[in-house]
Amino acid sequence: MNIAVLISGTGTNLKALLKAKKNGEFDSSISLIVANRNAEGLKYGDEENIDTFVIKNSEELLEKLEEYKIDFIVLAGYLKPIPDFIVKKYKNRIINIHPALLPKYGGKGYYGMRVHEEVFKNKDGISGATVHYVTEEIDKGDIILQREVDISDVKSAQEIKDRVLEIEHKILKDAIKKIEVNMK
Ligand code: GRF
């Protein structure tokens, strides 16, 4: 697959993907990195000489996806909703990493620290991360991979975030590998 990775923030999931690619953990190429703002994570693309762009709107996003002949999109901490015309054009070819065990703690308003604060408040004993297909409904697409982590001993929401992020860095690349195997 010819992958574009979309980010909005620190890009640690992008960094983990690039490392996994370097280690030969999946075959697909990452040809394009796009952010909706001047995200810190763009530097990881620069370090690997992958073209990076900050786009102003969805039309620009589509232009870049077509220009780079992208056939698979990975949302790695991308905080803007993907408009329906792009979801339709790339049906079943957009995945997202979510920092919780969907369907719990998913949907509108559930992103980043807000998720972990809610999990902490509810005193859940486990949390985890989910890779799922992106559809028109936020966080409702079919789940590809999900992995749990024990959080029964945590003292803060930040600790949950740190443990879940480690899981994210593993399952996003594993999900790409799984999709590649299923495509064979
Ligand atoms: C991660 O927690 C991801 O699950 C969420 O946004 C965060 C992105 O982190 N969607 P990073 O930009 O990959 O470091």
Short mmCIF file of N, CA and C and ligand atoms in Angstrom, two decimals:
data_model
loop_
_atom_site.label_atom_id
_atom_site.label_comp_id
_atom_site.label_asym_id
_atom_site.label_seq_id
_atom_site.Cartn_x
_atom_site.Cartn_y
_atom_site.Cartn_z
N MET A 1 0.84 -1.19 0.00
CA MET A 1 0.00 0.00 0.00
C MET A 1 0.89 1.25 0.00
N ASN A 2 0.33 2.32 -0.53
CA ASN A 2 1.03 3.62 -0.56
C ASN A 2 0.34 4.53 0.45
N ILE A 3 0.98 4.66 1.62
CA ILE A 3 0.32 5.26 2.79
C ILE A 3 0.60 6.76 2.97
N ALA A 4 -0.45 7.47 3.36
CA ALA A 4 -0.30 8.85 3.88
C ALA A 4 -0.62 8.77 5.37
N VAL A 5 0.20 9.44 6.19
CA VAL A 5 -0.07 9.50 7.63
C VAL A 5 -0.49 10.93 7.96
N LEU A 6 -1.63 11.05 8.69
CA LEU A 6 -2.14 12.37 9.06
C LEU A 6 -1.94 12.56 10.56
N ILE A 7 -1.36 13.72 10.93
CA ILE A 7 -1.09 14.00 12.34
C ILE A 7 -1.58 15.40 12.72
N SER A 8 -1.64 15.64 14.03
CA SER A 8 -1.97 17.00 14.49
C SER A 8 -1.05 17.45 15.63
N GLY A 9 -0.29 16.45 16.18
CA GLY A 9 0.43 16.82 17.41
C GLY A 9 1.86 16.32 17.47
N THR A 10 2.17 15.63 18.58
CA THR A 10 3.57 15.24 18.84
C THR A 10 4.09 14.19 17.85
N GLY A 11 3.20 13.41 17.26
CA GLY A 11 3.64 12.49 16.22
C GLY A 11 4.37 11.26 16.71
N THR A 12 4.19 10.87 17.97
CA THR A 12 4.93 9.70 18.46
C THR A 12 4.44 8.42 17.79
N ASN A 13 3.17 8.40 17.37
CA ASN A 13 2.68 7.22 16.62
C ASN A 13 3.32 7.18 15.24
N LEU A 14 3.47 8.34 14.62
CA LEU A 14 4.16 8.42 13.32
C LEU A 14 5.59 7.94 13.48
N LYS A 15 6.23 8.42 14.53
CA LYS A 15 7.63 8.03 14.78
C LYS A 15 7.75 6.51 14.92
N ALA A 16 6.81 5.93 15.63
CA ALA A 16 6.82 4.47 15.84
C ALA A 16 6.60 3.73 14.53
N LEU A 17 5.73 4.30 13.67
CA LEU A 17 5.48 3.68 12.35
C LEU A 17 6.73 3.71 11.49
N LEU A 18 7.41 4.86 11.50
CA LEU A 18 8.61 5.01 10.66
C LEU A 18 9.71 4.06 11.13
N LYS A 19 9.78 3.87 12.44
CA LYS A 19 10.78 2.94 13.01
C LYS A 19 10.45 1.51 12.58
N ALA A 20 9.17 1.17 12.67
CA ALA A 20 8.73 -0.19 12.30
C ALA A 20 9.01 -0.44 10.81
N LYS A 21 8.78 0.58 9.99
CA LYS A 21 9.04 0.45 8.54
C LYS A 21 10.52 0.20 8.31
N LYS A 22 11.35 0.98 9.01
CA LYS A 22 12.81 0.83 8.90
C LYS A 22 13.24 -0.58 9.31
N ASN A 23 12.53 -1.14 10.31
CA ASN A 23 12.86 -2.49 10.77
C ASN A 23 12.22 -3.57 9.90
N GLY A 24 11.58 -3.16 8.82
CA GLY A 24 10.98 -4.12 7.89
C GLY A 24 9.76 -4.83 8.45
N GLU A 25 9.07 -4.19 9.38
CA GLU A 25 7.91 -4.86 10.02
C GLU A 25 6.67 -4.84 9.15
N PHE A 26 6.64 -3.98 8.14
CA PHE A 26 5.54 -4.05 7.16
C PHE A 26 6.10 -3.61 5.80
N ASP A 27 5.37 -3.99 4.74
CA ASP A 27 5.88 -3.74 3.38
C ASP A 27 5.48 -2.38 2.82
N SER A 28 4.31 -1.90 3.23
CA SER A 28 3.77 -0.66 2.63
C SER A 28 4.77 0.49 2.75
N SER A 29 4.61 1.46 1.84
CA SER A 29 5.49 2.63 1.92
C SER A 29 4.71 3.80 2.52
N ILE A 30 5.40 4.63 3.26
CA ILE A 30 4.82 5.88 3.79
C ILE A 30 5.36 7.00 2.92
N SER A 31 4.52 7.49 2.01
CA SER A 31 5.00 8.44 0.99
C SER A 31 4.65 9.89 1.28
N LEU A 32 3.74 10.07 2.26
CA LEU A 32 3.24 11.45 2.46
C LEU A 32 2.84 11.61 3.92
N ILE A 33 3.18 12.77 4.48
CA ILE A 33 2.75 13.09 5.85
C ILE A 33 2.05 14.44 5.80
N VAL A 34 0.84 14.49 6.37
CA VAL A 34 0.04 15.72 6.32
C VAL A 34 -0.42 16.08 7.72
N ALA A 35 -0.37 17.38 8.02
CA ALA A 35 -0.89 17.87 9.30
C ALA A 35 -1.86 19.01 9.02
N ASN A 36 -2.79 19.22 9.96
CA ASN A 36 -3.75 20.33 9.80
C ASN A 36 -3.22 21.59 10.48
N ARG A 37 -2.03 21.47 11.09
CA ARG A 37 -1.38 22.64 11.71
C ARG A 37 0.13 22.34 11.74
N ASN A 38 0.92 23.30 12.17
CA ASN A 38 2.37 23.10 12.15
C ASN A 38 2.77 22.16 13.30
N ALA A 39 2.38 20.91 13.16
CA ALA A 39 2.54 19.91 14.24
C ALA A 39 4.01 19.57 14.47
N GLU A 40 4.33 19.36 15.72
CA GLU A 40 5.71 18.99 16.12
C GLU A 40 6.15 17.71 15.40
N GLY A 41 5.20 16.81 15.20
CA GLY A 41 5.55 15.50 14.63
C GLY A 41 6.02 15.54 13.18
N LEU A 42 5.83 16.68 12.50
CA LEU A 42 6.28 16.76 11.08
C LEU A 42 7.78 16.53 10.96
N LYS A 43 8.49 16.83 12.06
CA LYS A 43 9.95 16.68 12.01
C LYS A 43 10.35 15.21 11.73
N TYR A 44 9.53 14.26 12.15
CA TYR A 44 9.87 12.85 11.93
C TYR A 44 9.85 12.51 10.44
N GLY A 45 8.96 13.19 9.73
CA GLY A 45 8.94 13.01 8.27
C GLY A 45 10.17 13.63 7.65
N ASP A 46 10.51 14.83 8.10
CA ASP A 46 11.70 15.51 7.56
C ASP A 46 12.96 14.65 7.76
N GLU A 47 13.05 14.06 8.96
CA GLU A 47 14.24 13.22 9.27
C GLU A 47 14.36 12.04 8.31
N GLU A 48 13.21 11.57 7.81
CA GLU A 48 13.24 10.39 6.91
C GLU A 48 13.08 10.81 5.45
N ASN A 49 13.22 12.13 5.19
CA ASN A 49 13.06 12.65 3.81
C ASN A 49 11.74 12.26 3.17
N ILE A 50 10.69 12.24 3.98
CA ILE A 50 9.34 12.01 3.44
C ILE A 50 8.66 13.38 3.34
N ASP A 51 8.01 13.63 2.20
CA ASP A 51 7.38 14.94 2.00
C ASP A 51 6.30 15.18 3.07
N THR A 52 6.33 16.38 3.64
CA THR A 52 5.33 16.73 4.66
C THR A 52 4.63 18.02 4.23
N PHE A 53 3.34 18.13 4.55
CA PHE A 53 2.58 19.33 4.19
C PHE A 53 1.63 19.70 5.33
N VAL A 54 1.45 21.00 5.51
CA VAL A 54 0.39 21.50 6.41
C VAL A 54 -0.73 21.95 5.48
N ILE A 55 -1.89 21.35 5.66
CA ILE A 55 -2.99 21.70 4.75
C ILE A 55 -3.98 22.63 5.46
N LYS A 56 -4.64 23.47 4.64
CA LYS A 56 -5.57 24.45 5.21
C LYS A 56 -7.00 23.92 5.25
N ASN A 57 -7.29 22.97 4.34
CA ASN A 57 -8.68 22.47 4.28
C ASN A 57 -8.71 21.10 3.62
N SER A 58 -9.89 20.52 3.58
CA SER A 58 -10.03 19.14 3.06
C SER A 58 -9.76 19.05 1.57
N GLU A 59 -10.05 20.14 0.86
CA GLU A 59 -9.79 20.12 -0.59
C GLU A 59 -8.28 19.98 -0.83
N GLU A 60 -7.51 20.72 -0.03
CA GLU A 60 -6.04 20.60 -0.16
C GLU A 60 -5.59 19.19 0.21
N LEU A 61 -6.23 18.63 1.23
CA LEU A 61 -5.88 17.26 1.65
C LEU A 61 -6.10 16.31 0.48
N LEU A 62 -7.27 16.39 -0.15
CA LEU A 62 -7.58 15.49 -1.27
C LEU A 62 -6.58 15.69 -2.42
N GLU A 63 -6.24 16.94 -2.68
CA GLU A 63 -5.26 17.23 -3.74
C GLU A 63 -3.94 16.48 -3.50
N LYS A 64 -3.47 16.57 -2.27
CA LYS A 64 -2.19 15.91 -1.93
C LYS A 64 -2.31 14.38 -2.02
N LEU A 65 -3.41 13.85 -1.54
CA LEU A 65 -3.62 12.39 -1.58
C LEU A 65 -3.58 11.91 -3.03
N GLU A 66 -4.20 12.67 -3.92
CA GLU A 66 -4.22 12.28 -5.35
C GLU A 66 -2.86 12.50 -5.99
N GLU A 67 -2.24 13.63 -5.66
CA GLU A 67 -0.91 13.94 -6.24
C GLU A 67 0.10 12.82 -5.91
N TYR A 68 0.00 12.30 -4.70
CA TYR A 68 0.97 11.27 -4.26
C TYR A 68 0.45 9.85 -4.49
N LYS A 69 -0.68 9.76 -5.19
CA LYS A 69 -1.28 8.43 -5.52
C LYS A 69 -1.41 7.56 -4.27
N ILE A 70 -1.94 8.16 -3.22
CA ILE A 70 -2.13 7.46 -1.95
C ILE A 70 -3.30 6.48 -2.07
N ASP A 71 -3.14 5.27 -1.52
CA ASP A 71 -4.28 4.34 -1.54
C ASP A 71 -4.64 3.85 -0.13
N PHE A 72 -3.95 4.43 0.89
CA PHE A 72 -4.29 4.05 2.26
C PHE A 72 -3.91 5.20 3.19
N ILE A 73 -4.79 5.52 4.11
CA ILE A 73 -4.60 6.67 4.99
C ILE A 73 -4.59 6.22 6.44
N VAL A 74 -3.57 6.66 7.19
CA VAL A 74 -3.48 6.34 8.62
C VAL A 74 -3.63 7.63 9.42
N LEU A 75 -4.66 7.69 10.26
CA LEU A 75 -4.84 8.85 11.16
C LEU A 75 -4.09 8.52 12.45
N ALA A 76 -3.04 9.29 12.71
CA ALA A 76 -2.21 9.04 13.90
C ALA A 76 -2.23 10.30 14.77
N GLY A 77 -3.33 10.43 15.51
CA GLY A 77 -3.47 11.63 16.33
C GLY A 77 -3.94 12.81 15.51
N TYR A 78 -4.70 12.54 14.47
CA TYR A 78 -5.24 13.61 13.61
C TYR A 78 -6.57 14.04 14.22
N LEU A 79 -6.66 15.34 14.57
CA LEU A 79 -7.81 15.74 15.39
C LEU A 79 -8.94 16.39 14.61
N LYS A 80 -8.82 16.41 13.27
CA LYS A 80 -9.92 16.98 12.48
C LYS A 80 -10.77 15.84 11.95
N PRO A 81 -12.10 16.01 11.89
CA PRO A 81 -12.91 14.94 11.28
C PRO A 81 -12.61 14.85 9.78
N ILE A 82 -12.62 13.63 9.26
CA ILE A 82 -12.41 13.44 7.81
C ILE A 82 -13.76 13.62 7.14
N PRO A 83 -13.88 14.56 6.19
CA PRO A 83 -15.19 14.82 5.56
C PRO A 83 -15.68 13.61 4.78
N ASP A 84 -16.99 13.50 4.68
CA ASP A 84 -17.61 12.32 4.05
C ASP A 84 -17.09 12.07 2.64
N PHE A 85 -16.81 13.14 1.87
CA PHE A 85 -16.40 12.89 0.46
C PHE A 85 -15.06 12.18 0.40
N ILE A 86 -14.24 12.38 1.43
CA ILE A 86 -12.95 11.65 1.46
C ILE A 86 -13.15 10.25 2.04
N VAL A 87 -14.00 10.13 3.06
CA VAL A 87 -14.28 8.80 3.64
C VAL A 87 -14.85 7.88 2.56
N LYS A 88 -15.75 8.43 1.73
CA LYS A 88 -16.37 7.64 0.65
C LYS A 88 -15.34 7.24 -0.40
N LYS A 89 -14.49 8.21 -0.78
CA LYS A 89 -13.50 7.94 -1.85
C LYS A 89 -12.50 6.88 -1.39
N TYR A 90 -12.18 6.89 -0.09
CA TYR A 90 -11.19 5.93 0.45
C TYR A 90 -11.88 4.93 1.39
N LYS A 91 -13.05 4.46 0.95
CA LYS A 91 -13.83 3.52 1.79
C LYS A 91 -12.99 2.30 2.17
N ASN A 92 -13.00 1.99 3.47
CA ASN A 92 -12.24 0.84 4.00
C ASN A 92 -10.74 0.97 3.76
N ARG A 93 -10.27 2.19 3.53
CA ARG A 93 -8.83 2.40 3.34
C ARG A 93 -8.32 3.55 4.19
N ILE A 94 -9.08 3.83 5.29
CA ILE A 94 -8.63 4.83 6.28
C ILE A 94 -8.73 4.16 7.64
N ILE A 95 -7.62 4.20 8.40
CA ILE A 95 -7.69 3.65 9.77
C ILE A 95 -7.28 4.73 10.77
N ASN A 96 -7.70 4.53 12.02
CA ASN A 96 -7.44 5.49 13.09
C ASN A 96 -7.00 4.74 14.34
N ILE A 97 -6.11 5.38 15.10
CA ILE A 97 -5.70 4.81 16.39
C ILE A 97 -6.39 5.62 17.48
N HIS A 98 -7.11 4.88 18.35
CA HIS A 98 -7.85 5.57 19.41
C HIS A 98 -7.32 5.11 20.76
N PRO A 99 -7.11 6.03 21.71
CA PRO A 99 -6.45 5.68 22.98
C PRO A 99 -7.40 5.11 24.05
N ALA A 100 -8.28 4.19 23.62
CA ALA A 100 -9.18 3.55 24.61
C ALA A 100 -9.72 2.27 23.98
N LEU A 101 -10.45 1.49 24.79
CA LEU A 101 -11.00 0.22 24.30
C LEU A 101 -12.40 0.48 23.73
N LEU A 102 -12.44 0.93 22.47
CA LEU A 102 -13.75 1.18 21.83
C LEU A 102 -14.60 -0.10 21.89
N PRO A 103 -15.94 0.01 22.00
CA PRO A 103 -16.71 1.26 21.86
C PRO A 103 -16.74 2.16 23.10
N LYS A 104 -16.08 1.72 24.19
CA LYS A 104 -16.07 2.60 25.37
C LYS A 104 -15.20 3.83 25.10
N TYR A 105 -15.59 4.95 25.67
CA TYR A 105 -14.80 6.19 25.61
C TYR A 105 -14.47 6.59 24.17
N GLY A 106 -15.46 6.47 23.30
CA GLY A 106 -15.28 6.87 21.91
C GLY A 106 -16.35 7.88 21.51
N GLY A 107 -16.17 8.42 20.32
CA GLY A 107 -17.17 9.36 19.80
C GLY A 107 -16.78 10.80 20.05
N LYS A 108 -17.71 11.70 19.71
CA LYS A 108 -17.43 13.13 19.76
C LYS A 108 -16.91 13.58 21.13
N GLY A 109 -15.83 14.31 21.12
CA GLY A 109 -15.30 14.86 22.37
C GLY A 109 -14.36 13.93 23.11
N TYR A 110 -14.29 12.67 22.67
CA TYR A 110 -13.37 11.72 23.32
C TYR A 110 -12.07 11.66 22.53
N TYR A 111 -11.09 12.47 22.97
CA TYR A 111 -9.77 12.38 22.34
C TYR A 111 -8.72 12.81 23.37
N GLY A 112 -7.48 12.32 23.13
CA GLY A 112 -6.35 12.74 23.99
C GLY A 112 -6.63 12.55 25.48
N MET A 113 -6.18 13.52 26.27
CA MET A 113 -6.25 13.41 27.73
C MET A 113 -7.69 13.28 28.25
N ARG A 114 -8.65 13.79 27.51
CA ARG A 114 -10.06 13.72 27.96
C ARG A 114 -10.45 12.27 28.17
N VAL A 115 -9.96 11.41 27.28
CA VAL A 115 -10.26 9.98 27.39
C VAL A 115 -9.70 9.43 28.70
N HIS A 116 -8.43 9.70 28.93
CA HIS A 116 -7.76 9.11 30.11
C HIS A 116 -8.30 9.68 31.41
N GLU A 117 -8.71 10.95 31.38
CA GLU A 117 -9.28 11.54 32.61
C GLU A 117 -10.59 10.85 32.98
N GLU A 118 -11.37 10.54 31.96
CA GLU A 118 -12.66 9.86 32.17
C GLU A 118 -12.43 8.43 32.70
N VAL A 119 -11.45 7.75 32.10
CA VAL A 119 -11.13 6.37 32.53
C VAL A 119 -10.66 6.40 33.99
N PHE A 120 -9.83 7.40 34.30
CA PHE A 120 -9.28 7.52 35.67
C PHE A 120 -10.41 7.81 36.67
N LYS A 121 -11.29 8.71 36.26
CA LYS A 121 -12.41 9.10 37.14
C LYS A 121 -13.29 7.88 37.44
N ASN A 122 -13.45 7.04 36.43
CA ASN A 122 -14.31 5.84 36.59
C ASN A 122 -13.60 4.68 37.28
N LYS A 123 -12.30 4.91 37.60
CA LYS A 123 -11.52 3.89 38.32
C LYS A 123 -11.50 2.54 37.58
N ASP A 124 -11.45 2.61 36.23
CA ASP A 124 -11.36 1.36 35.46
C ASP A 124 -10.05 0.64 35.80
N GLY A 125 -10.10 -0.70 35.80
CA GLY A 125 -8.88 -1.47 36.09
C GLY A 125 -8.03 -1.70 34.85
N ILE A 126 -8.67 -1.58 33.68
CA ILE A 126 -7.89 -1.73 32.43
C ILE A 126 -8.24 -0.60 31.47
N SER A 127 -7.30 -0.30 30.60
CA SER A 127 -7.59 0.55 29.45
C SER A 127 -6.85 -0.09 28.27
N GLY A 128 -6.59 0.68 27.24
CA GLY A 128 -5.90 0.10 26.09
C GLY A 128 -6.07 0.99 24.88
N ALA A 129 -5.77 0.43 23.71
CA ALA A 129 -5.86 1.20 22.47
C ALA A 129 -6.57 0.36 21.41
N THR A 130 -7.14 1.06 20.44
CA THR A 130 -7.92 0.42 19.37
C THR A 130 -7.52 0.99 18.01
N VAL A 131 -7.31 0.12 17.04
CA VAL A 131 -7.17 0.56 15.64
C VAL A 131 -8.45 0.12 14.93
N HIS A 132 -9.09 1.09 14.27
CA HIS A 132 -10.37 0.79 13.62
C HIS A 132 -10.45 1.50 12.27
N TYR A 133 -11.35 1.02 11.42
CA TYR A 133 -11.59 1.70 10.14
C TYR A 133 -12.36 2.99 10.41
N VAL A 134 -12.10 3.98 9.59
CA VAL A 134 -12.79 5.27 9.71
C VAL A 134 -14.01 5.26 8.78
N THR A 135 -15.15 5.63 9.39
CA THR A 135 -16.39 5.74 8.61
C THR A 135 -16.95 7.15 8.86
N GLU A 136 -18.16 7.39 8.37
CA GLU A 136 -18.73 8.72 8.54
C GLU A 136 -19.05 9.02 10.00
N GLU A 137 -19.20 7.94 10.81
CA GLU A 137 -19.51 8.14 12.24
C GLU A 137 -18.23 8.03 13.08
N ILE A 138 -17.94 9.03 13.88
CA ILE A 138 -16.67 9.06 14.65
C ILE A 138 -16.50 7.81 15.52
N ASP A 139 -15.36 7.15 15.34
CA ASP A 139 -14.95 6.01 16.20
C ASP A 139 -15.91 4.82 16.15
N LYS A 140 -16.69 4.71 15.07
CA LYS A 140 -17.66 3.61 14.98
C LYS A 140 -17.27 2.54 13.97
N GLY A 141 -16.18 2.73 13.25
CA GLY A 141 -15.80 1.77 12.20
C GLY A 141 -15.39 0.43 12.78
N ASP A 142 -15.37 -0.60 11.94
CA ASP A 142 -14.97 -1.95 12.40
C ASP A 142 -13.59 -1.91 13.05
N ILE A 143 -13.49 -2.65 14.15
CA ILE A 143 -12.23 -2.71 14.88
C ILE A 143 -11.28 -3.70 14.18
N ILE A 144 -10.05 -3.30 13.98
CA ILE A 144 -9.03 -4.15 13.34
C ILE A 144 -8.18 -4.83 14.42
N LEU A 145 -7.74 -4.05 15.39
CA LEU A 145 -6.92 -4.59 16.50
C LEU A 145 -7.22 -3.80 17.77
N GLN A 146 -7.17 -4.50 18.88
CA GLN A 146 -7.38 -3.83 20.16
C GLN A 146 -6.48 -4.53 21.19
N ARG A 147 -5.84 -3.79 22.08
CA ARG A 147 -4.99 -4.44 23.09
C ARG A 147 -5.19 -3.74 24.43
N GLU A 148 -5.29 -4.53 25.50
CA GLU A 148 -5.54 -3.99 26.83
C GLU A 148 -4.22 -3.74 27.57
N VAL A 149 -4.33 -2.87 28.59
CA VAL A 149 -3.19 -2.68 29.51
C VAL A 149 -3.76 -2.52 30.91
N ASP A 150 -3.06 -3.12 31.90
CA ASP A 150 -3.52 -3.03 33.28
C ASP A 150 -3.25 -1.64 33.84
N ILE A 151 -4.27 -1.01 34.39
CA ILE A 151 -4.07 0.32 34.99
C ILE A 151 -4.61 0.33 36.43
N SER A 152 -4.66 -0.86 37.05
CA SER A 152 -5.28 -0.93 38.39
C SER A 152 -4.45 -0.20 39.45
N ASP A 153 -3.16 0.04 39.12
CA ASP A 153 -2.28 0.65 40.14
C ASP A 153 -1.93 2.11 39.84
N VAL A 154 -2.57 2.70 38.82
CA VAL A 154 -2.17 4.06 38.45
C VAL A 154 -2.63 5.10 39.47
N LYS A 155 -1.86 6.21 39.52
CA LYS A 155 -2.18 7.28 40.47
C LYS A 155 -2.67 8.54 39.74
N SER A 156 -2.67 8.50 38.40
CA SER A 156 -3.09 9.70 37.66
C SER A 156 -3.52 9.33 36.25
N ALA A 157 -4.23 10.24 35.62
CA ALA A 157 -4.64 10.06 34.22
C ALA A 157 -3.42 10.06 33.31
N GLN A 158 -2.41 10.81 33.69
CA GLN A 158 -1.18 10.87 32.89
C GLN A 158 -0.53 9.49 32.81
N GLU A 159 -0.56 8.76 33.92
CA GLU A 159 0.02 7.40 33.90
C GLU A 159 -0.74 6.51 32.92
N ILE A 160 -2.04 6.69 32.87
CA ILE A 160 -2.85 5.89 31.92
C ILE A 160 -2.43 6.26 30.50
N LYS A 161 -2.30 7.56 30.24
CA LYS A 161 -1.91 8.02 28.91
C LYS A 161 -0.59 7.40 28.50
N ASP A 162 0.38 7.42 29.42
CA ASP A 162 1.71 6.89 29.11
C ASP A 162 1.66 5.39 28.78
N ARG A 163 0.87 4.66 29.55
CA ARG A 163 0.80 3.20 29.32
C ARG A 163 0.05 2.89 28.02
N VAL A 164 -1.01 3.65 27.76
CA VAL A 164 -1.81 3.42 26.54
C VAL A 164 -0.99 3.80 25.32
N LEU A 165 -0.21 4.87 25.42
CA LEU A 165 0.60 5.31 24.26
C LEU A 165 1.59 4.21 23.84
N GLU A 166 2.15 3.53 24.84
CA GLU A 166 3.07 2.42 24.52
C GLU A 166 2.35 1.32 23.73
N ILE A 167 1.11 1.08 24.11
CA ILE A 167 0.30 0.08 23.38
C ILE A 167 0.03 0.58 21.95
N GLU A 168 -0.31 1.86 21.85
CA GLU A 168 -0.59 2.44 20.52
C GLU A 168 0.58 2.23 19.58
N HIS A 169 1.77 2.49 20.10
CA HIS A 169 2.97 2.41 19.25
C HIS A 169 3.19 1.00 18.73
N LYS A 170 2.62 0.02 19.41
CA LYS A 170 2.77 -1.38 18.95
C LYS A 170 1.65 -1.79 18.00
N ILE A 171 0.41 -1.41 18.37
CA ILE A 171 -0.70 -2.01 17.59
C ILE A 171 -0.95 -1.31 16.27
N LEU A 172 -0.50 -0.06 16.11
CA LEU A 172 -0.75 0.61 14.83
C LEU A 172 0.02 -0.10 13.70
N LYS A 173 1.27 -0.38 13.95
CA LYS A 173 2.08 -1.09 12.92
C LYS A 173 1.56 -2.51 12.74
N ASP A 174 1.15 -3.13 13.86
CA ASP A 174 0.60 -4.50 13.77
C ASP A 174 -0.68 -4.52 12.93
N ALA A 175 -1.46 -3.46 13.03
CA ALA A 175 -2.71 -3.38 12.25
C ALA A 175 -2.39 -3.28 10.76
N ILE A 176 -1.36 -2.49 10.43
CA ILE A 176 -0.96 -2.36 9.01
C ILE A 176 -0.49 -3.72 8.49
N LYS A 177 0.28 -4.41 9.31
CA LYS A 177 0.78 -5.75 8.93
C LYS A 177 -0.41 -6.70 8.70
N LYS A 178 -1.38 -6.62 9.60
CA LYS A 178 -2.55 -7.51 9.52
C LYS A 178 -3.34 -7.23 8.24
N ILE A 179 -3.49 -5.97 7.90
CA ILE A 179 -4.22 -5.59 6.67
C ILE A 179 -3.46 -6.09 5.44
N GLU A 180 -2.15 -5.97 5.47
CA GLU A 180 -1.33 -6.45 4.34
C GLU A 180 -1.52 -7.96 4.16
N VAL A 181 -1.50 -8.68 5.27
CA VAL A 181 -1.66 -10.14 5.19
C VAL A 181 -3.04 -10.48 4.62
N ASN A 182 -4.06 -9.76 5.10
CA ASN A 182 -5.44 -10.04 4.63
C ASN A 182 -5.63 -9.69 3.16
N MET A 183 -4.74 -8.80 2.65
CA MET A 183 -4.90 -8.39 1.24
C MET A 183 -4.26 -9.39 0.30
N LYS A 184 -3.42 -10.27 0.88
CA LYS A 184 -2.65 -11.21 -0.01
C LYS A 184 -3.60 -12.27 -0.60
C1 GRF B 1 -2.61 9.46 20.69
O1 GRF B 1 -3.00 9.27 22.02
C2 GRF B 1 -3.70 8.95 19.78
O2 GRF B 1 -4.36 7.82 20.28
C3 GRF B 1 -4.64 10.09 19.75
O3 GRF B 1 -3.83 11.25 19.74
C4 GRF B 1 -2.58 10.92 20.31
C5 GRF B 1 -1.52 11.16 19.27
O4 GRF B 1 -0.30 11.13 19.82
N1 GRF B 1 -5.50 10.01 18.63
P1 GRF B 1 0.96 11.34 18.86
O5 GRF B 1 0.72 12.63 18.09
O6 GRF B 1 1.02 10.15 17.94
O7 GRF B 1 2.12 11.42 19.80
#
